[in-house]
PDB file of C-alpha atoms in Angstrom:
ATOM      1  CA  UNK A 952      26.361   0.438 -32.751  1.00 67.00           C
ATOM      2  CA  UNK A 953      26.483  -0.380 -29.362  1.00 76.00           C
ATOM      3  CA  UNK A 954      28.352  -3.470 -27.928  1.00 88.00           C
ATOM      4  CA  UNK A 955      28.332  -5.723 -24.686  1.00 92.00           C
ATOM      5  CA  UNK A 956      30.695  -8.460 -24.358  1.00 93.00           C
ATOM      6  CA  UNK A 957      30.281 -11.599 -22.073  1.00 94.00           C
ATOM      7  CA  UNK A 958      32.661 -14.899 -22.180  1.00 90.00           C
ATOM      8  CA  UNK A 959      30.406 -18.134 -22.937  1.00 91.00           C
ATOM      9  CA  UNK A 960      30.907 -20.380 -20.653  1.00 95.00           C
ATOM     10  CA  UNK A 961      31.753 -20.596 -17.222  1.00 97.00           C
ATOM     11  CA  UNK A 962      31.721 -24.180 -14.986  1.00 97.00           C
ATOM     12  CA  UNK A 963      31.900 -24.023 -11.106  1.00 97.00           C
ATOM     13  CA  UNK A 964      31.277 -26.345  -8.280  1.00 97.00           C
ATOM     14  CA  UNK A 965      28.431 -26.200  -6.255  1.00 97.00           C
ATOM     15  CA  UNK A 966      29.021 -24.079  -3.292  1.00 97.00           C
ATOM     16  CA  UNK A 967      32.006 -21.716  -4.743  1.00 97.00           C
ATOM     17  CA  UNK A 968      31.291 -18.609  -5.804  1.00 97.00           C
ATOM     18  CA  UNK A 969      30.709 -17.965  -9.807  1.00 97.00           C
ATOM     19  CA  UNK A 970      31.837 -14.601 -11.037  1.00 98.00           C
ATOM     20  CA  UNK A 971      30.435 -13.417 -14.745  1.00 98.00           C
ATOM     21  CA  UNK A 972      31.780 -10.830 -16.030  1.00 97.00           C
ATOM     22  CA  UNK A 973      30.634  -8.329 -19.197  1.00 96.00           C
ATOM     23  CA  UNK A 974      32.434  -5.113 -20.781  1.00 96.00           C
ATOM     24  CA  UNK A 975      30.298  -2.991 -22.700  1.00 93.00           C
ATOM     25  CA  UNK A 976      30.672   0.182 -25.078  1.00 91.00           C
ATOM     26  CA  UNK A 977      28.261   2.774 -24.729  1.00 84.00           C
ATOM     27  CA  UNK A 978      29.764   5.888 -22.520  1.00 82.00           C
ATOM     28  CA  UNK A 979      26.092   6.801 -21.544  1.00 84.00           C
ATOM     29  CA  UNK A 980      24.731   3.708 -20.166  1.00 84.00           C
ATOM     30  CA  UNK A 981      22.234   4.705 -17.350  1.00 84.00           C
ATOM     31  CA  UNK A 982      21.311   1.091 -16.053  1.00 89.00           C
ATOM     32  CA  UNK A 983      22.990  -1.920 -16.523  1.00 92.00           C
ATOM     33  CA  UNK A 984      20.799  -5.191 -16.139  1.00 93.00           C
ATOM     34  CA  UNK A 985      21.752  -8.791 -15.352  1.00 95.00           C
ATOM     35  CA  UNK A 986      18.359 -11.476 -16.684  1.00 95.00           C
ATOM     36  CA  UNK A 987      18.698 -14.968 -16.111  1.00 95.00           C
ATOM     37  CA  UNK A 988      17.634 -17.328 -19.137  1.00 93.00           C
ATOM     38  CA  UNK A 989      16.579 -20.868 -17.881  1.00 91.00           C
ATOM     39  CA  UNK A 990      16.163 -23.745 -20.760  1.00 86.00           C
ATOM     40  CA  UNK A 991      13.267 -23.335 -22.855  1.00 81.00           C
ATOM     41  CA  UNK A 992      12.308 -20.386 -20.562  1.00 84.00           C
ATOM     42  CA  UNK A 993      11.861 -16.248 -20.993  1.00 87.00           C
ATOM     43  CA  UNK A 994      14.830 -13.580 -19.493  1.00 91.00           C
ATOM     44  CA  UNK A 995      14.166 -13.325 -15.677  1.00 91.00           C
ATOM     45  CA  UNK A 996      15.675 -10.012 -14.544  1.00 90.00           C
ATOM     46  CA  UNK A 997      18.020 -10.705 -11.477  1.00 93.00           C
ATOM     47  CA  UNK A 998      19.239  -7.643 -10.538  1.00 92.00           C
ATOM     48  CA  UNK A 999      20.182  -4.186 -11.878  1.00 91.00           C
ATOM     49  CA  UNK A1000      22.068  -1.260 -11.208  1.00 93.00           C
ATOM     50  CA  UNK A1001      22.263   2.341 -11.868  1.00 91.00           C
ATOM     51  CA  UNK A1002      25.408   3.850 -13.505  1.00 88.00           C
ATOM     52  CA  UNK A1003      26.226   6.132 -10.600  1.00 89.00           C
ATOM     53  CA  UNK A1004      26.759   3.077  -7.946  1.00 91.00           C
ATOM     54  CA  UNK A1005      29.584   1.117  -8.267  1.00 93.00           C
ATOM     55  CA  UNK A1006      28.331  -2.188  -6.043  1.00 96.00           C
ATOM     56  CA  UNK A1007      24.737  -3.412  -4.832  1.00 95.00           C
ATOM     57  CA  UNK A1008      23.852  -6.161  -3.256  1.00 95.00           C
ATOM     58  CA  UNK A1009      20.555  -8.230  -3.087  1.00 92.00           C
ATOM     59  CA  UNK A1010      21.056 -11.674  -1.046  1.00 95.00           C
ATOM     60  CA  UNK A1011      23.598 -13.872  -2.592  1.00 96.00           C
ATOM     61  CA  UNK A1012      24.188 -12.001  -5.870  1.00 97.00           C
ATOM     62  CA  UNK A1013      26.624  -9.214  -5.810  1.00 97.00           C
ATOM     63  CA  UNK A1014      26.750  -6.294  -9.124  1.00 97.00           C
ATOM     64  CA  UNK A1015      30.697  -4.836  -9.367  1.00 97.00           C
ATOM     65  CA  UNK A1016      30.445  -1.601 -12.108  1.00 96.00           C
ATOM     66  CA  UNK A1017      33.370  -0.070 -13.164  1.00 95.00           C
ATOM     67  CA  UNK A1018      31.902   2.877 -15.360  1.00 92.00           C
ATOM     68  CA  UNK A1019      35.469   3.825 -15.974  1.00 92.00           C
ATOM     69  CA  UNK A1020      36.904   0.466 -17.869  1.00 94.00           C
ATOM     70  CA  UNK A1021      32.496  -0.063 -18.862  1.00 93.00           C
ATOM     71  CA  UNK A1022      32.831  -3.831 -16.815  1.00 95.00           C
ATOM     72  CA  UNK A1023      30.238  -4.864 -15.021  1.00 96.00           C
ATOM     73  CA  UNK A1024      30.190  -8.299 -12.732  1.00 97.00           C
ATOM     74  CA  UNK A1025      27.686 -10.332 -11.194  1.00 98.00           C
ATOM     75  CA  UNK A1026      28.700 -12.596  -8.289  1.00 98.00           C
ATOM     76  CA  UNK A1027      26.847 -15.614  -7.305  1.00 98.00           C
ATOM     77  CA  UNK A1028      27.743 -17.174  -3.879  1.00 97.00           C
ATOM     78  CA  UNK A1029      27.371 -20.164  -2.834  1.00 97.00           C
ATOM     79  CA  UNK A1030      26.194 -21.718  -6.186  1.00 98.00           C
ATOM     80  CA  UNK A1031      23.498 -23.764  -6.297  1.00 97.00           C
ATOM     81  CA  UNK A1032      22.342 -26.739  -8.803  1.00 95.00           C
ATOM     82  CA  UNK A1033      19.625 -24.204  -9.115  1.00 95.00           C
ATOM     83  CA  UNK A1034      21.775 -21.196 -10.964  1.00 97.00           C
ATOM     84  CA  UNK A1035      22.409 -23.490 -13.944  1.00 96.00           C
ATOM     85  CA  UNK A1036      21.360 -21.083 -16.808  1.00 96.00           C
ATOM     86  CA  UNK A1037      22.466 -18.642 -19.200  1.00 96.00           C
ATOM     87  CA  UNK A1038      23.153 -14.966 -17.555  1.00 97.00           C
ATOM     88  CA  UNK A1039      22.691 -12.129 -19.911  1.00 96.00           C
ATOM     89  CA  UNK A1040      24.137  -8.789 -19.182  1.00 95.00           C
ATOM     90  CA  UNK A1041      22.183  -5.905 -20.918  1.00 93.00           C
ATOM     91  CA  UNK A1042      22.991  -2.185 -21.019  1.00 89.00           C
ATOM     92  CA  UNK A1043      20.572   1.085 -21.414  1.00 85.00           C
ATOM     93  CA  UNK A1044      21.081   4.529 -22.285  1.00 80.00           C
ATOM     94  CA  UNK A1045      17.426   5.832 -22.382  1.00 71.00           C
ATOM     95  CA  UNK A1046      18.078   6.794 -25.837  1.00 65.00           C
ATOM     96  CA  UNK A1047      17.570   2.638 -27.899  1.00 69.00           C
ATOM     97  CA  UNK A1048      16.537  -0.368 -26.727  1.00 77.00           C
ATOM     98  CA  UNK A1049      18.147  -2.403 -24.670  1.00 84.00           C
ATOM     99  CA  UNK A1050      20.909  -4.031 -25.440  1.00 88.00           C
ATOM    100  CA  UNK A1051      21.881  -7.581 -25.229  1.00 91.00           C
ATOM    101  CA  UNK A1052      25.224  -9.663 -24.569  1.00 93.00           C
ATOM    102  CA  UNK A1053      24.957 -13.275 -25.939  1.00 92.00           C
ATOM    103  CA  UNK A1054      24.639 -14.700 -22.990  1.00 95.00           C
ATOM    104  CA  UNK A1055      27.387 -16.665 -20.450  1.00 97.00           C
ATOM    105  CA  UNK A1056      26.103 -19.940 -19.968  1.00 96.00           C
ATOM    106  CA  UNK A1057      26.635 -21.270 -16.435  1.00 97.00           C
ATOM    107  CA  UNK A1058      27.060 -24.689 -15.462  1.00 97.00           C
ATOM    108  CA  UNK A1059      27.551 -25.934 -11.841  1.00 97.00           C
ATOM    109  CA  UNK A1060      28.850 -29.291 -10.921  1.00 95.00           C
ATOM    110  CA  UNK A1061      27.214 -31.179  -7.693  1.00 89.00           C
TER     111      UNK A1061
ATOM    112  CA  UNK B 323      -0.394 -12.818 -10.954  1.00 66.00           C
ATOM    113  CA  UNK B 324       0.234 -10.027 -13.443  1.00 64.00           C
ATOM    114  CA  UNK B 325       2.071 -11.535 -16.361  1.00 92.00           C
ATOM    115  CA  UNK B 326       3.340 -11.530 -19.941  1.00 95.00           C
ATOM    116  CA  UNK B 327       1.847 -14.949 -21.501  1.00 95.00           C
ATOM    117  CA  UNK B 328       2.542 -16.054 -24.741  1.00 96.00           C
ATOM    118  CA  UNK B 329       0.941 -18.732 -26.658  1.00 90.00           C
ATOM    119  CA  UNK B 330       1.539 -21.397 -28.279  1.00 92.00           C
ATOM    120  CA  UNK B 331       4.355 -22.123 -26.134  1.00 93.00           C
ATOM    121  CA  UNK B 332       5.917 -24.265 -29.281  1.00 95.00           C
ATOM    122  CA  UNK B 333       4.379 -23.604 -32.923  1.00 96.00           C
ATOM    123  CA  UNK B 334       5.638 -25.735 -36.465  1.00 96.00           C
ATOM    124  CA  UNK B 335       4.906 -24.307 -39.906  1.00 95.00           C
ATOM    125  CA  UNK B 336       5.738 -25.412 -43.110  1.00 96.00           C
ATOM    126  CA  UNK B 337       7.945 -23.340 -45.385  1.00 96.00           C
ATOM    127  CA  UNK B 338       6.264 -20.198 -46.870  1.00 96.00           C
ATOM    128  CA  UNK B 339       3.168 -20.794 -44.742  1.00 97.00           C
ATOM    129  CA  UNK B 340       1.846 -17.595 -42.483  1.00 96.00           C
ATOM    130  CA  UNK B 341       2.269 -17.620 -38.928  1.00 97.00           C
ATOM    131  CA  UNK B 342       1.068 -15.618 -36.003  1.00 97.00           C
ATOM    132  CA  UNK B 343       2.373 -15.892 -32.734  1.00 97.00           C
ATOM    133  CA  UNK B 344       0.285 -14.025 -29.663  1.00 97.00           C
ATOM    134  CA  UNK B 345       1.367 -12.558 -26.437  1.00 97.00           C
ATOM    135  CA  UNK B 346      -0.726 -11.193 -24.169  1.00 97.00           C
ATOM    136  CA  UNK B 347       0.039  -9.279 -20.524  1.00 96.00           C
ATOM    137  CA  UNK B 348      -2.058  -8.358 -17.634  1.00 94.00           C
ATOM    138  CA  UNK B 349       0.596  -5.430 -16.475  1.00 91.00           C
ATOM    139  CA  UNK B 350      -1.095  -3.255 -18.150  1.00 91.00           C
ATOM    140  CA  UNK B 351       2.557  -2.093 -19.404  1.00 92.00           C
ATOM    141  CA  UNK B 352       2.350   0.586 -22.429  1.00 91.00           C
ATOM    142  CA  UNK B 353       5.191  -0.627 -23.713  1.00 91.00           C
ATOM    143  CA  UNK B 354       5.431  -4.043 -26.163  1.00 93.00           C
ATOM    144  CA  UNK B 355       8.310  -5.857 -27.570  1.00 93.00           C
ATOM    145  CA  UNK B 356       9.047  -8.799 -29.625  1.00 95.00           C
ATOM    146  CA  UNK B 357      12.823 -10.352 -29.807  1.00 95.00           C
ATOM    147  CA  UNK B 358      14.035 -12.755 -31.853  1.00 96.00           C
ATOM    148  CA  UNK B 359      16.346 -15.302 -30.155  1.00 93.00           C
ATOM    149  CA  UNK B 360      18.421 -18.315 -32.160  1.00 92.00           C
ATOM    150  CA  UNK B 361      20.805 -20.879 -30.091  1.00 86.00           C
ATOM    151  CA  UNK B 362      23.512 -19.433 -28.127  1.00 81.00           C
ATOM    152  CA  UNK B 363      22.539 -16.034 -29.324  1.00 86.00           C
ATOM    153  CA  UNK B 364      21.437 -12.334 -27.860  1.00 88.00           C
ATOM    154  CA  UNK B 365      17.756 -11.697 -28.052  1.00 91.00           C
ATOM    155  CA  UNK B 366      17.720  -9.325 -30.864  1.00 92.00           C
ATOM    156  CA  UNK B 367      14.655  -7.065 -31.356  1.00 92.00           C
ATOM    157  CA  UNK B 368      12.585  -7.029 -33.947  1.00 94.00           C
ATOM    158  CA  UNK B 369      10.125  -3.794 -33.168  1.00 91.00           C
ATOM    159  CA  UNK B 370       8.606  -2.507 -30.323  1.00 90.00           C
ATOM    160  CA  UNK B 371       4.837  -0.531 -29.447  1.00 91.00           C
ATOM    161  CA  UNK B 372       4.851   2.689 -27.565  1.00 89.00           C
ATOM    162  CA  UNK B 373       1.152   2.511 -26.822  1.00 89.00           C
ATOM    163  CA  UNK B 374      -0.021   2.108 -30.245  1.00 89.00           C
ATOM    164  CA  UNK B 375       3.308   4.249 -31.864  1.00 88.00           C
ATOM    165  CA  UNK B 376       5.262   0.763 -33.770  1.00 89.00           C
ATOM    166  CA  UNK B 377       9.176   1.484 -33.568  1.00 87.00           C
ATOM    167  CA  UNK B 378      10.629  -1.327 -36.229  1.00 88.00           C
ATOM    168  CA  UNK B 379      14.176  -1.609 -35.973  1.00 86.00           C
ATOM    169  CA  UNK B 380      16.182  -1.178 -39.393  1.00 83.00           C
ATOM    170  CA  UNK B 381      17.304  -4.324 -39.757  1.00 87.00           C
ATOM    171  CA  UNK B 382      14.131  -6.529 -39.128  1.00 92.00           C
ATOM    172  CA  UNK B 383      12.867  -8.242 -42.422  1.00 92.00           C
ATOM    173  CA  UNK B 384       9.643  -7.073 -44.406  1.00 92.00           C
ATOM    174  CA  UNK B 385       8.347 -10.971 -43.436  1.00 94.00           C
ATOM    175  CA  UNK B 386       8.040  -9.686 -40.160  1.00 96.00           C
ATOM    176  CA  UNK B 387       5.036  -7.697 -39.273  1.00 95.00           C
ATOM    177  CA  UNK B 388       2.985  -6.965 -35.873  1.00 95.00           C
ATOM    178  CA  UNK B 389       0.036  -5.567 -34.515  1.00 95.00           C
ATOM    179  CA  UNK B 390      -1.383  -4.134 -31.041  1.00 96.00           C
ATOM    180  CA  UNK B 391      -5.347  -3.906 -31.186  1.00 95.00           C
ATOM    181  CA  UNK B 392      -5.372  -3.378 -27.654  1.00 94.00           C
ATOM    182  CA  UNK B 393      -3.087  -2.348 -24.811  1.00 93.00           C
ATOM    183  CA  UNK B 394      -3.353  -6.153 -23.262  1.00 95.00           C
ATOM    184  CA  UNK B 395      -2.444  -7.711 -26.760  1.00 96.00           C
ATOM    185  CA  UNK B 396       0.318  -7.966 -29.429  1.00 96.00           C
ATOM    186  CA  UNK B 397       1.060 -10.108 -32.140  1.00 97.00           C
ATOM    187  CA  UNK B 398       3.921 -11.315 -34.433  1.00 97.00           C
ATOM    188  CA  UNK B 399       2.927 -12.152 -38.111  1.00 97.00           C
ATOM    189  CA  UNK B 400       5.587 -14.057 -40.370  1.00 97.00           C
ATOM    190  CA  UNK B 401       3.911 -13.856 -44.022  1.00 96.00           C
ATOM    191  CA  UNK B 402       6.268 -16.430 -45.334  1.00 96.00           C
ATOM    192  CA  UNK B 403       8.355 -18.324 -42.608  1.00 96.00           C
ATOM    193  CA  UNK B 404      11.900 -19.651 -43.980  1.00 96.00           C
ATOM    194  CA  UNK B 405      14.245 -21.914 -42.204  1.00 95.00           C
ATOM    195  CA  UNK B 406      16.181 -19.241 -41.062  1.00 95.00           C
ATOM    196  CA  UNK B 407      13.391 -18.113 -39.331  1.00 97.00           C
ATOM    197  CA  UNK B 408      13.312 -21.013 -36.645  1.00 97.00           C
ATOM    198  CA  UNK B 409      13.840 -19.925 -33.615  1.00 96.00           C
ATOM    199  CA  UNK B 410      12.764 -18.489 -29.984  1.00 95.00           C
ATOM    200  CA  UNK B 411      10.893 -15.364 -30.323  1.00 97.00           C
ATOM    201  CA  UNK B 412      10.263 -13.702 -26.867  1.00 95.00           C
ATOM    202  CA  UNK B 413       7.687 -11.044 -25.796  1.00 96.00           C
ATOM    203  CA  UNK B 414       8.297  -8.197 -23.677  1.00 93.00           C
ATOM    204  CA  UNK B 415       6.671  -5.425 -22.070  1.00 93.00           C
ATOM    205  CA  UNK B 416       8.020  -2.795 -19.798  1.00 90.00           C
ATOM    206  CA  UNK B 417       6.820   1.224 -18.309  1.00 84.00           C
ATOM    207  CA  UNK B 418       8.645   3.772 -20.493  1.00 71.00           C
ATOM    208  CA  UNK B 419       8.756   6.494 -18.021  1.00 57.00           C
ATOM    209  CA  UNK B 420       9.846   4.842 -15.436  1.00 51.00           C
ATOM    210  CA  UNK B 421      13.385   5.478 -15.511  1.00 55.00           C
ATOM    211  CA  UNK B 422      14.345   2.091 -15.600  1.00 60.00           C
ATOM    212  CA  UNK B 423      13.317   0.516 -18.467  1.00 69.00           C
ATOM    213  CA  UNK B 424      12.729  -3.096 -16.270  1.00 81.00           C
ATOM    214  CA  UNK B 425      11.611  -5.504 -19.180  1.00 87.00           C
ATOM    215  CA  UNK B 426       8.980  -8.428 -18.093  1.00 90.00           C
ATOM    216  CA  UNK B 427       9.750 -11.424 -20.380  1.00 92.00           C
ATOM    217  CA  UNK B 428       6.785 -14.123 -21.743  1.00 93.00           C
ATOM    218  CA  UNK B 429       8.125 -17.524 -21.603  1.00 92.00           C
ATOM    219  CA  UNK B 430       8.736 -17.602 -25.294  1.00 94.00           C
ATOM    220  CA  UNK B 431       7.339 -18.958 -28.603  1.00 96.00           C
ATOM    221  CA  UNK B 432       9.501 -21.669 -30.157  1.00 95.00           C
ATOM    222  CA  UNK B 433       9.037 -21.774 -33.799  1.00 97.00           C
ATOM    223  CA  UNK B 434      10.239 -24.956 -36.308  1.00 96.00           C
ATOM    224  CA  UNK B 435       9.731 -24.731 -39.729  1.00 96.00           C
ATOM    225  CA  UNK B 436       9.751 -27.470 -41.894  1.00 95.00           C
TER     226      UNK B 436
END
């Protein structure tokens, strides 16, 4: 089946920029989805982009797709206390479900 | 605001005994979802309602069932909970049509069995 990859766990001080990456395997991907988990909370969709763009941006967070190596990116800047939380990158062809990465769990030191 | 709630927030059951969990959405979304989430995991789904068409994925357990009686309302039965079965199930609903398959998340249900 159908495959995205994320690393765990990423640690950043406030006020740099966190970069989360995610690879995925499924050649017909039409939109590729970054949710934000917070503890004990639901999946809060942050952002999302279709697989003919290869950047959008939407305040501080910035999507990167490469459709020809399937990596996708999400850039926080200027990280805030606040973006402590698991990002999950999900991927969707129109023909399943979507489907999940396990999540990269950020942490961000004051 | 329109929403996706889901109640009880946190539910215990004892080994073997039924559970239902309920969700409930005022987006008046056609499309339903339940996921299954353990620690440090994906959300993995467990079956999803086109209107009242039930999709179960080929891999979710018998023990699992659901049910739609309305377009606002869907619930998760778990005839006979086991331990393995603790975990965060989440709710979902989204527009099939749309293009863009944006999925609204309830809070979650966090199940313990004992």
């Amino acid at each position: 089946g159908e495959d995205v990859e994320q690393s765990l766990f990423l640690s950043v001080r406030e006020g740099d920029s966190s970069v989360i990456n995610c690879t995925y395997t499924d050649s017909s991907s039409t939109y590729l989805y970054w949710y934000k988990q917070e503890p004990g909370a639901g999946l809060q969709l942050l952002t999302y982009i279709f697989s003919n763009m290869d950047m959008k941006q939407d305040q501080r967070l910035t999507v990167l797709l490469n459709k020809k190596d399937k990596h996708l990116s999400l850039r926080i800047a200027d990280t805030q206390t606040g973006d402590s939380a698991i990002y999950f990158c999900a991927d969707y062809s129109g023909n399943t479900p979507l489907v999940f990465g396990k999540g990269t769990r950020l942490s961000v030191i004051a | 605001d329109a929403m996706v709630i889901q109640n009880p927030r946190y539910q215990v059951t004892q080994f073997g005994k039924p559970v239902t969990l309920s969700c409930s959405q005022t987006l008046n979304h056609n499309v339903m979802y339940w996921y299954q989430q353990k620690s440090s995991q994906a959300p993995k789904l467990l079956f999803h309602y086109y209107d009242k068409d039930f999709n179960n994925e080929a891999d979710t357990p018998d023990n699992f069932q659901s049910r739609r009686p309305n377009t606002s309302f869907c619930f998760l039965d778990i005839r006979s909970p086991g331990l393995g079965d603790a975990a965060m199930y989440l709710c979902a609903t989204s527009t099939r049509g749309a293009g863009d398959n944006e999925q609204f998340f309830g809070p979650g249900t966090r199940l313990t069995v004992l």
